[in-house]
Amino acid sequence: MDFSVVNWLAVIVAAVVAWVLGAVWYMGLSKPWMKAAKLDPATMKRSAVPFIVSFIAELIMALVLTLVVGAITGGEPNPIAGLLFGFVLWLGFIATTLSVNHRYEGFGWFLTLIDAGHWLGVMLIMGAVIGWFGAPAAPAG
């Protein structure tokens, strides 16, 4: 695995922007999401843990997406490649996993659409940020 293609600033920015997107997405869709997820706000415990876990997961996702885009573009990521591979990875892994898990868990398709839409936005925005930042600067020599 070639970590020389990793622009660490891009990884951090992509994770932060994706995390903010998730906050906006779920604040806007909180009522339909809670209904689809069969959650009762009155019985829910407030905790920072899900927010911390989601940010760490998004850091890992941004790193992996950077490695994929970097490997496939020969170490020269660009926004189009970032968007394309963000979409392909979303379709191949995230959308399919959510679809399967939600069927086994007995949730309806509306929850899958809300969650899959969020993760599509995450992967596209991460891909765009990673591509926009491009390859890491070469060390001065």
PDB file of N, CA and C in Angstrom, residues 11-108:
ATOM      1  N   VAL A  11      -7.538  14.343   3.575  1.00  0.00           N
ATOM      2  CA  VAL A  11      -8.251  13.331   4.357  1.00  0.00           C
ATOM      3  C   VAL A  11      -9.000  13.987   5.514  1.00  0.00           C
ATOM      4  N   ILE A  12      -8.324  14.862   6.230  1.00  0.00           N
ATOM      5  CA  ILE A  12      -8.945  15.522   7.386  1.00  0.00           C
ATOM      6  C   ILE A  12     -10.077  16.440   6.944  1.00  0.00           C
ATOM      7  N   VAL A  13      -9.840  17.244   5.916  1.00  0.00           N
ATOM      8  CA  VAL A  13     -10.879  18.154   5.424  1.00  0.00           C
ATOM      9  C   VAL A  13     -12.075  17.356   4.905  1.00  0.00           C
ATOM     10  N   ALA A  14     -11.821  16.287   4.157  1.00  0.00           N
ATOM     11  CA  ALA A  14     -12.911  15.460   3.623  1.00  0.00           C
ATOM     12  C   ALA A  14     -13.747  14.875   4.758  1.00  0.00           C
ATOM     13  N   ALA A  15     -13.102  14.402   5.814  1.00  0.00           N
ATOM     14  CA  ALA A  15     -13.831  13.831   6.945  1.00  0.00           C
ATOM     15  C   ALA A  15     -14.655  14.894   7.669  1.00  0.00           C
ATOM     16  N   VAL A  16     -14.086  16.066   7.859  1.00  0.00           N
ATOM     17  CA  VAL A  16     -14.811  17.148   8.544  1.00  0.00           C
ATOM     18  C   VAL A  16     -16.029  17.574   7.729  1.00  0.00           C
ATOM     19  N   VAL A  17     -15.830  17.785   6.428  1.00  0.00           N
ATOM     20  CA  VAL A  17     -16.937  18.220   5.570  1.00  0.00           C
ATOM     21  C   VAL A  17     -18.022  17.139   5.518  1.00  0.00           C
ATOM     22  N   ALA A  18     -17.619  15.874   5.443  1.00  0.00           N
ATOM     23  CA  ALA A  18     -18.583  14.774   5.422  1.00  0.00           C
ATOM     24  C   ALA A  18     -19.355  14.697   6.733  1.00  0.00           C
ATOM     25  N   TRP A  19     -18.673  14.922   7.845  1.00  0.00           N
ATOM     26  CA  TRP A  19     -19.317  14.887   9.156  1.00  0.00           C
ATOM     27  C   TRP A  19     -20.344  16.008   9.271  1.00  0.00           C
ATOM     28  N   VAL A  20     -19.992  17.187   8.782  1.00  0.00           N
ATOM     29  CA  VAL A  20     -20.922  18.323   8.793  1.00  0.00           C
ATOM     30  C   VAL A  20     -22.115  18.022   7.893  1.00  0.00           C
ATOM     31  N   LEU A  21     -21.860  17.442   6.724  1.00  0.00           N
ATOM     32  CA  LEU A  21     -22.958  17.045   5.837  1.00  0.00           C
ATOM     33  C   LEU A  21     -23.921  16.111   6.570  1.00  0.00           C
ATOM     34  N   GLY A  22     -23.386  15.143   7.302  1.00  0.00           N
ATOM     35  CA  GLY A  22     -24.232  14.219   8.050  1.00  0.00           C
ATOM     36  C   GLY A  22     -25.070  14.929   9.095  1.00  0.00           C
ATOM     37  N   ALA A  23     -24.480  15.895   9.775  1.00  0.00           N
ATOM     38  CA  ALA A  23     -25.226  16.652  10.779  1.00  0.00           C
ATOM     39  C   ALA A  23     -26.380  17.403  10.135  1.00  0.00           C
ATOM     40  N   VAL A  24     -26.115  18.062   9.030  1.00  0.00           N
ATOM     41  CA  VAL A  24     -27.160  18.810   8.325  1.00  0.00           C
ATOM     42  C   VAL A  24     -28.228  17.856   7.774  1.00  0.00           C
ATOM     43  N   TRP A  25     -27.789  16.755   7.170  1.00  0.00           N
ATOM     44  CA  TRP A  25     -28.701  15.767   6.571  1.00  0.00           C
ATOM     45  C   TRP A  25     -29.681  15.223   7.604  1.00  0.00           C
ATOM     46  N   TYR A  26     -29.134  14.756   8.713  1.00  0.00           N
ATOM     47  CA  TYR A  26     -29.992  14.120   9.710  1.00  0.00           C
ATOM     48  C   TYR A  26     -30.762  15.118  10.563  1.00  0.00           C
ATOM     49  N   MET A  27     -30.283  16.355  10.694  1.00  0.00           N
ATOM     50  CA  MET A  27     -31.102  17.372  11.371  1.00  0.00           C
ATOM     51  C   MET A  27     -32.324  17.680  10.513  1.00  0.00           C
ATOM     52  N   GLY A  28     -32.101  17.770   9.215  1.00  0.00           N
ATOM     53  CA  GLY A  28     -33.215  18.049   8.304  1.00  0.00           C
ATOM     54  C   GLY A  28     -34.194  16.899   8.163  1.00  0.00           C
ATOM     55  N   LEU A  29     -33.703  15.681   8.321  1.00  0.00           N
ATOM     56  CA  LEU A  29     -34.553  14.497   8.153  1.00  0.00           C
ATOM     57  C   LEU A  29     -34.762  13.747   9.465  1.00  0.00           C
ATOM     58  N   SER A  30     -34.582  14.417  10.583  1.00  0.00           N
ATOM     59  CA  SER A  30     -34.622  13.718  11.871  1.00  0.00           C
ATOM     60  C   SER A  30     -35.962  13.047  12.146  1.00  0.00           C
ATOM     61  N   LYS A  31     -37.055  13.741  11.897  1.00  0.00           N
ATOM     62  CA  LYS A  31     -38.369  13.145  12.192  1.00  0.00           C
ATOM     63  C   LYS A  31     -38.671  11.952  11.291  1.00  0.00           C
ATOM     64  N   PRO A  32     -38.535  12.084   9.967  1.00  0.00           N
ATOM     65  CA  PRO A  32     -38.798  10.903   9.132  1.00  0.00           C
ATOM     66  C   PRO A  32     -37.807   9.765   9.396  1.00  0.00           C
ATOM     67  N   TRP A  33     -36.548  10.116   9.699  1.00  0.00           N
ATOM     68  CA  TRP A  33     -35.560   9.087   9.978  1.00  0.00           C
ATOM     69  C   TRP A  33     -35.915   8.334  11.255  1.00  0.00           C
ATOM     70  N   MET A  34     -36.284   9.058  12.311  1.00  0.00           N
ATOM     71  CA  MET A  34     -36.650   8.388  13.568  1.00  0.00           C
ATOM     72  C   MET A  34     -37.859   7.486  13.379  1.00  0.00           C
ATOM     73  N   LYS A  35     -38.810   7.954  12.604  1.00  0.00           N
ATOM     74  CA  LYS A  35     -39.993   7.123  12.334  1.00  0.00           C
ATOM     75  C   LYS A  35     -39.592   5.872  11.555  1.00  0.00           C
ATOM     76  N   ALA A  36     -38.787   6.046  10.522  1.00  0.00           N
ATOM     77  CA  ALA A  36     -38.351   4.904   9.704  1.00  0.00           C
ATOM     78  C   ALA A  36     -37.482   3.939  10.500  1.00  0.00           C
ATOM     79  N   ALA A  37     -36.677   4.479  11.435  1.00  0.00           N
ATOM     80  CA  ALA A  37     -35.792   3.649  12.256  1.00  0.00           C
ATOM     81  C   ALA A  37     -36.516   3.083  13.484  1.00  0.00           C
ATOM     82  N   LYS A  38     -37.776   3.429  13.612  1.00  0.00           N
ATOM     83  CA  LYS A  38     -38.615   2.951  14.729  1.00  0.00           C
ATOM     84  C   LYS A  38     -38.026   3.357  16.081  1.00  0.00           C
ATOM     85  N   LEU A  39     -37.595   4.625  16.164  1.00  0.00           N
ATOM     86  CA  LEU A  39     -37.018   5.152  17.394  1.00  0.00           C
ATOM     87  C   LEU A  39     -37.986   6.138  18.042  1.00  0.00           C
ATOM     88  N   ASP A  40     -38.029   6.112  19.353  1.00  0.00           N
ATOM     89  CA  ASP A  40     -38.860   7.039  20.115  1.00  0.00           C
ATOM     90  C   ASP A  40     -37.939   8.053  20.784  1.00  0.00           C
ATOM     91  N   PRO A  41     -38.020   9.319  20.390  1.00  0.00           N
ATOM     92  CA  PRO A  41     -37.117  10.317  20.963  1.00  0.00           C
ATOM     93  C   PRO A  41     -37.221  10.404  22.493  1.00  0.00           C
ATOM     94  N   ALA A  42     -38.375  10.095  23.047  1.00  0.00           N
ATOM     95  CA  ALA A  42     -38.562  10.189  24.498  1.00  0.00           C
ATOM     96  C   ALA A  42     -37.736   9.151  25.257  1.00  0.00           C
ATOM     97  N   THR A  43     -37.426   8.034  24.605  1.00  0.00           N
ATOM     98  CA  THR A  43     -36.693   6.960  25.297  1.00  0.00           C
ATOM     99  C   THR A  43     -35.220   6.905  24.906  1.00  0.00           C
ATOM    100  N   MET A  44     -34.809   7.794  24.010  1.00  0.00           N
ATOM    101  CA  MET A  44     -33.415   7.779  23.545  1.00  0.00           C
ATOM    102  C   MET A  44     -32.510   8.457  24.557  1.00  0.00           C
ATOM    103  N   LYS A  45     -31.344   7.878  24.779  1.00  0.00           N
ATOM    104  CA  LYS A  45     -30.331   8.477  25.647  1.00  0.00           C
ATOM    105  C   LYS A  45     -29.413   9.347  24.798  1.00  0.00           C
ATOM    106  N   ARG A  46     -29.097  10.510  25.298  1.00  0.00           N
ATOM    107  CA  ARG A  46     -28.192  11.429  24.597  1.00  0.00           C
ATOM    108  C   ARG A  46     -26.748  11.018  24.899  1.00  0.00           C
ATOM    109  N   SER A  47     -25.954  10.941  23.857  1.00  0.00           N
ATOM    110  CA  SER A  47     -24.558  10.553  24.017  1.00  0.00           C
ATOM    111  C   SER A  47     -23.739  11.123  22.870  1.00  0.00           C
ATOM    112  N   ALA A  48     -22.514  11.486  23.165  1.00  0.00           N
ATOM    113  CA  ALA A  48     -21.592  11.981  22.136  1.00  0.00           C
ATOM    114  C   ALA A  48     -20.929  10.835  21.382  1.00  0.00           C
ATOM    115  N   VAL A  49     -21.043   9.618  21.893  1.00  0.00           N
ATOM    116  CA  VAL A  49     -20.336   8.472  21.312  1.00  0.00           C
ATOM    117  C   VAL A  49     -20.654   8.272  19.825  1.00  0.00           C
ATOM    118  N   PRO A  50     -21.926   8.286  19.388  1.00  0.00           N
ATOM    119  CA  PRO A  50     -22.170   8.091  17.950  1.00  0.00           C
ATOM    120  C   PRO A  50     -21.516   9.155  17.070  1.00  0.00           C
ATOM    121  N   PHE A  51     -21.434  10.375  17.575  1.00  0.00           N
ATOM    122  CA  PHE A  51     -20.815  11.454  16.801  1.00  0.00           C
ATOM    123  C   PHE A  51     -19.306  11.244  16.679  1.00  0.00           C
ATOM    124  N   ILE A  52     -18.699  10.788  17.751  1.00  0.00           N
ATOM    125  CA  ILE A  52     -17.256  10.505  17.745  1.00  0.00           C
ATOM    126  C   ILE A  52     -16.953   9.317  16.830  1.00  0.00           C
ATOM    127  N   VAL A  53     -17.747   8.258  16.965  1.00  0.00           N
ATOM    128  CA  VAL A  53     -17.549   7.065  16.131  1.00  0.00           C
ATOM    129  C   VAL A  53     -17.732   7.411  14.657  1.00  0.00           C
ATOM    130  N   SER A  54     -18.753   8.214  14.340  1.00  0.00           N
ATOM    131  CA  SER A  54     -18.973   8.552  12.930  1.00  0.00           C
ATOM    132  C   SER A  54     -17.814   9.370  12.371  1.00  0.00           C
ATOM    133  N   PHE A  55     -17.243  10.274  13.175  1.00  0.00           N
ATOM    134  CA  PHE A  55     -16.112  11.058  12.676  1.00  0.00           C
ATOM    135  C   PHE A  55     -14.890  10.176  12.447  1.00  0.00           C
ATOM    136  N   ILE A  56     -14.619   9.268  13.367  1.00  0.00           N
ATOM    137  CA  ILE A  56     -13.488   8.348  13.188  1.00  0.00           C
ATOM    138  C   ILE A  56     -13.709   7.479  11.950  1.00  0.00           C
ATOM    139  N   ALA A  57     -14.933   6.993  11.775  1.00  0.00           N
ATOM    140  CA  ALA A  57     -15.250   6.186  10.591  1.00  0.00           C
ATOM    141  C   ALA A  57     -15.053   6.996   9.314  1.00  0.00           C
ATOM    142  N   GLU A  58     -15.439   8.258   9.335  1.00  0.00           N
ATOM    143  CA  GLU A  58     -15.285   9.091   8.150  1.00  0.00           C
ATOM    144  C   GLU A  58     -13.814   9.409   7.870  1.00  0.00           C
ATOM    145  N   LEU A  59     -12.999   9.507   8.903  1.00  0.00           N
ATOM    146  CA  LEU A  59     -11.557   9.646   8.685  1.00  0.00           C
ATOM    147  C   LEU A  59     -11.006   8.408   7.970  1.00  0.00           C
ATOM    148  N   ILE A  60     -11.415   7.239   8.435  1.00  0.00           N
ATOM    149  CA  ILE A  60     -10.965   5.984   7.815  1.00  0.00           C
ATOM    150  C   ILE A  60     -11.472   5.895   6.381  1.00  0.00           C
ATOM    151  N   MET A  61     -12.740   6.243   6.163  1.00  0.00           N
ATOM    152  CA  MET A  61     -13.301   6.215   4.812  1.00  0.00           C
ATOM    153  C   MET A  61     -12.536   7.153   3.882  1.00  0.00           C
ATOM    154  N   ALA A  62     -12.228   8.356   4.361  1.00  0.00           N
ATOM    155  CA  ALA A  62     -11.494   9.320   3.536  1.00  0.00           C
ATOM    156  C   ALA A  62     -10.092   8.805   3.212  1.00  0.00           C
ATOM    157  N   LEU A  63      -9.449   8.165   4.173  1.00  0.00           N
ATOM    158  CA  LEU A  63      -8.128   7.592   3.930  1.00  0.00           C
ATOM    159  C   LEU A  63      -8.195   6.492   2.875  1.00  0.00           C
ATOM    160  N   VAL A  64      -9.151   5.589   3.012  1.00  0.00           N
ATOM    161  CA  VAL A  64      -9.286   4.488   2.048  1.00  0.00           C
ATOM    162  C   VAL A  64      -9.632   5.031   0.662  1.00  0.00           C
ATOM    163  N   LEU A  65     -10.545   5.993   0.604  1.00  0.00           N
ATOM    164  CA  LEU A  65     -10.901   6.579  -0.689  1.00  0.00           C
ATOM    165  C   LEU A  65      -9.679   7.261  -1.312  1.00  0.00           C
ATOM    166  N   THR A  66      -8.872   7.921  -0.502  1.00  0.00           N
ATOM    167  CA  THR A  66      -7.640   8.542  -1.004  1.00  0.00           C
ATOM    168  C   THR A  66      -6.696   7.499  -1.582  1.00  0.00           C
ATOM    169  N   LEU A  67      -6.552   6.377  -0.878  1.00  0.00           N
ATOM    170  CA  LEU A  67      -5.678   5.304  -1.367  1.00  0.00           C
ATOM    171  C   LEU A  67      -6.192   4.723  -2.682  1.00  0.00           C
ATOM    172  N   VAL A  68      -7.503   4.519  -2.774  1.00  0.00           N
ATOM    173  CA  VAL A  68      -8.094   3.958  -4.002  1.00  0.00           C
ATOM    174  C   VAL A  68      -7.912   4.933  -5.165  1.00  0.00           C
ATOM    175  N   VAL A  69      -8.306   6.177  -4.936  1.00  0.00           N
ATOM    176  CA  VAL A  69      -8.195   7.171  -6.016  1.00  0.00           C
ATOM    177  C   VAL A  69      -6.732   7.376  -6.404  1.00  0.00           C
ATOM    178  N   GLY A  70      -5.856   7.432  -5.411  1.00  0.00           N
ATOM    179  CA  GLY A  70      -4.432   7.597  -5.698  1.00  0.00           C
ATOM    180  C   GLY A  70      -3.859   6.438  -6.481  1.00  0.00           C
ATOM    181  N   ALA A  71      -4.244   5.214  -6.112  1.00  0.00           N
ATOM    182  CA  ALA A  71      -3.728   4.024  -6.806  1.00  0.00           C
ATOM    183  C   ALA A  71      -4.219   3.971  -8.241  1.00  0.00           C
ATOM    184  N   ILE A  72      -5.474   4.282  -8.442  1.00  0.00           N
ATOM    185  CA  ILE A  72      -6.053   4.144  -9.780  1.00  0.00           C
ATOM    186  C   ILE A  72      -5.632   5.292 -10.703  1.00  0.00           C
ATOM    187  N   THR A  73      -5.356   6.459 -10.127  1.00  0.00           N
ATOM    188  CA  THR A  73      -4.937   7.595 -10.958  1.00  0.00           C
ATOM    189  C   THR A  73      -3.424   7.728 -11.034  1.00  0.00           C
ATOM    190  N   GLY A  74      -2.706   6.752 -10.539  1.00  0.00           N
ATOM    191  CA  GLY A  74      -1.248   6.819 -10.572  1.00  0.00           C
ATOM    192  C   GLY A  74      -0.691   7.901  -9.660  1.00  0.00           C
ATOM    193  N   GLY A  75      -1.397   8.159  -8.559  1.00  0.00           N
ATOM    194  CA  GLY A  75      -0.924   9.147  -7.602  1.00  0.00           C
ATOM    195  C   GLY A  75      -1.296  10.574  -7.939  1.00  0.00           C
ATOM    196  N   GLU A  76      -2.147  10.759  -8.929  1.00  0.00           N
ATOM    197  CA  GLU A  76      -2.573  12.099  -9.341  1.00  0.00           C
ATOM    198  C   GLU A  76      -4.091  12.230  -9.275  1.00  0.00           C
ATOM    199  N   PRO A  77      -4.658  12.288  -8.061  1.00  0.00           N
ATOM    200  CA  PRO A  77      -6.116  12.386  -7.950  1.00  0.00           C
ATOM    201  C   PRO A  77      -6.642  13.702  -8.524  1.00  0.00           C
ATOM    202  N   ASN A  78      -7.867  13.653  -9.000  1.00  0.00           N
ATOM    203  CA  ASN A  78      -8.535  14.846  -9.502  1.00  0.00           C
ATOM    204  C   ASN A  78     -10.007  14.755  -9.103  1.00  0.00           C
ATOM    205  N   PRO A  79     -10.744  15.868  -9.148  1.00  0.00           N
ATOM    206  CA  PRO A  79     -12.129  15.841  -8.676  1.00  0.00           C
ATOM    207  C   PRO A  79     -13.032  14.846  -9.407  1.00  0.00           C
ATOM    208  N   ILE A  80     -12.860  14.676 -10.704  1.00  0.00           N
ATOM    209  CA  ILE A  80     -13.705  13.738 -11.456  1.00  0.00           C
ATOM    210  C   ILE A  80     -13.442  12.306 -10.995  1.00  0.00           C
ATOM    211  N   ALA A  81     -12.177  11.954 -10.846  1.00  0.00           N
ATOM    212  CA  ALA A  81     -11.833  10.610 -10.362  1.00  0.00           C
ATOM    213  C   ALA A  81     -12.361  10.414  -8.948  1.00  0.00           C
ATOM    214  N   GLY A  82     -12.243  11.437  -8.109  1.00  0.00           N
ATOM    215  CA  GLY A  82     -12.747  11.346  -6.745  1.00  0.00           C
ATOM    216  C   GLY A  82     -14.247  11.107  -6.710  1.00  0.00           C
ATOM    217  N   LEU A  83     -14.983  11.862  -7.527  1.00  0.00           N
ATOM    218  CA  LEU A  83     -16.441  11.675  -7.599  1.00  0.00           C
ATOM    219  C   LEU A  83     -16.790  10.289  -8.140  1.00  0.00           C
ATOM    220  N   LEU A  84     -16.120   9.884  -9.191  1.00  0.00           N
ATOM    221  CA  LEU A  84     -16.404   8.594  -9.820  1.00  0.00           C
ATOM    222  C   LEU A  84     -16.156   7.438  -8.851  1.00  0.00           C
ATOM    223  N   PHE A  85     -15.010   7.426  -8.215  1.00  0.00           N
ATOM    224  CA  PHE A  85     -14.702   6.316  -7.312  1.00  0.00           C
ATOM    225  C   PHE A  85     -15.486   6.407  -6.013  1.00  0.00           C
ATOM    226  N   GLY A  86     -15.820   7.623  -5.581  1.00  0.00           N
ATOM    227  CA  GLY A  86     -16.722   7.766  -4.442  1.00  0.00           C
ATOM    228  C   GLY A  86     -18.065   7.123  -4.740  1.00  0.00           C
ATOM    229  N   PHE A  87     -18.591   7.377  -5.950  1.00  0.00           N
ATOM    230  CA  PHE A  87     -19.870   6.794  -6.340  1.00  0.00           C
ATOM    231  C   PHE A  87     -19.783   5.271  -6.475  1.00  0.00           C
ATOM    232  N   VAL A  88     -18.745   4.806  -7.133  1.00  0.00           N
ATOM    233  CA  VAL A  88     -18.602   3.361  -7.356  1.00  0.00           C
ATOM    234  C   VAL A  88     -18.469   2.610  -6.033  1.00  0.00           C
ATOM    235  N   LEU A  89     -17.660   3.140  -5.115  1.00  0.00           N
ATOM    236  CA  LEU A  89     -17.510   2.486  -3.813  1.00  0.00           C
ATOM    237  C   LEU A  89     -18.808   2.550  -3.012  1.00  0.00           C
ATOM    238  N   TRP A  90     -19.527   3.670  -3.094  1.00  0.00           N
ATOM    239  CA  TRP A  90     -20.833   3.777  -2.441  1.00  0.00           C
ATOM    240  C   TRP A  90     -21.775   2.708  -2.987  1.00  0.00           C
ATOM    241  N   LEU A  91     -21.872   2.621  -4.301  1.00  0.00           N
ATOM    242  CA  LEU A  91     -22.783   1.663  -4.929  1.00  0.00           C
ATOM    243  C   LEU A  91     -22.397   0.223  -4.610  1.00  0.00           C
ATOM    244  N   GLY A  92     -21.112  -0.068  -4.701  1.00  0.00           N
ATOM    245  CA  GLY A  92     -20.651  -1.441  -4.517  1.00  0.00           C
ATOM    246  C   GLY A  92     -20.640  -1.926  -3.083  1.00  0.00           C
ATOM    247  N   PHE A  93     -20.462  -1.034  -2.131  1.00  0.00           N
ATOM    248  CA  PHE A  93     -20.324  -1.476  -0.747  1.00  0.00           C
ATOM    249  C   PHE A  93     -21.362  -0.878   0.200  1.00  0.00           C
ATOM    250  N   ILE A  94     -21.566   0.419   0.151  1.00  0.00           N
ATOM    251  CA  ILE A  94     -22.443   1.057   1.133  1.00  0.00           C
ATOM    252  C   ILE A  94     -23.915   0.824   0.823  1.00  0.00           C
ATOM    253  N   ALA A  95     -24.341   1.138  -0.394  1.00  0.00           N
ATOM    254  CA  ALA A  95     -25.761   0.969  -0.741  1.00  0.00           C
ATOM    255  C   ALA A  95     -26.190  -0.490  -0.625  1.00  0.00           C
ATOM    256  N   THR A  96     -25.320  -1.388  -1.056  1.00  0.00           N
ATOM    257  CA  THR A  96     -25.674  -2.803  -0.989  1.00  0.00           C
ATOM    258  C   THR A  96     -25.718  -3.293   0.455  1.00  0.00           C
ATOM    259  N   THR A  97     -24.762  -2.872   1.271  1.00  0.00           N
ATOM    260  CA  THR A  97     -24.741  -3.292   2.680  1.00  0.00           C
ATOM    261  C   THR A  97     -25.959  -2.774   3.426  1.00  0.00           C
ATOM    262  N   LEU A  98     -26.287  -1.500   3.225  1.00  0.00           N
ATOM    263  CA  LEU A  98     -27.479  -0.952   3.883  1.00  0.00           C
ATOM    264  C   LEU A  98     -28.732  -1.688   3.451  1.00  0.00           C
ATOM    265  N   SER A  99     -28.848  -1.977   2.163  1.00  0.00           N
ATOM    266  CA  SER A  99     -30.023  -2.684   1.659  1.00  0.00           C
ATOM    267  C   SER A  99     -30.177  -4.047   2.310  1.00  0.00           C
ATOM    268  N   VAL A 100     -29.094  -4.779   2.415  1.00  0.00           N
ATOM    269  CA  VAL A 100     -29.131  -6.104   3.036  1.00  0.00           C
ATOM    270  C   VAL A 100     -29.424  -5.993   4.538  1.00  0.00           C
ATOM    271  N   ASN A 101     -28.652  -5.150   5.232  1.00  0.00           N
ATOM    272  CA  ASN A 101     -28.835  -5.030   6.678  1.00  0.00           C
ATOM    273  C   ASN A 101     -30.240  -4.576   7.044  1.00  0.00           C
ATOM    274  N   HIS A 102     -30.746  -3.583   6.352  1.00  0.00           N
ATOM    275  CA  HIS A 102     -32.088  -3.093   6.677  1.00  0.00           C
ATOM    276  C   HIS A 102     -33.168  -4.133   6.400  1.00  0.00           C
ATOM    277  N   ARG A 103     -32.971  -4.999   5.415  1.00  0.00           N
ATOM    278  CA  ARG A 103     -33.966  -6.057   5.174  1.00  0.00           C
ATOM    279  C   ARG A 103     -33.961  -7.065   6.323  1.00  0.00           C
ATOM    280  N   TYR A 104     -32.761  -7.461   6.764  1.00  0.00           N
ATOM    281  CA  TYR A 104     -32.676  -8.413   7.878  1.00  0.00           C
ATOM    282  C   TYR A 104     -33.185  -7.799   9.178  1.00  0.00           C
ATOM    283  N   GLU A 105     -32.984  -6.501   9.341  1.00  0.00           N
ATOM    284  CA  GLU A 105     -33.399  -5.828  10.568  1.00  0.00           C
ATOM    285  C   GLU A 105     -34.876  -5.457  10.573  1.00  0.00           C
ATOM    286  N   GLY A 106     -35.549  -5.695   9.462  1.00  0.00           N
ATOM    287  CA  GLY A 106     -36.983  -5.445   9.377  1.00  0.00           C
ATOM    288  C   GLY A 106     -37.366  -3.992   9.143  1.00  0.00           C
ATOM    289  N   PHE A 107     -36.429  -3.187   8.653  1.00  0.00           N
ATOM    290  CA  PHE A 107     -36.740  -1.791   8.361  1.00  0.00           C
ATOM    291  C   PHE A 107     -37.259  -1.664   6.938  1.00  0.00           C
ATOM    292  N   GLY A 108     -38.014  -0.612   6.694  1.00  0.00           N
ATOM    293  CA  GLY A 108     -38.549  -0.361   5.358  1.00  0.00           C
ATOM    294  C   GLY A 108     -37.521   0.308   4.462  1.00  0.00           C
TER     295      GLY A 108
END
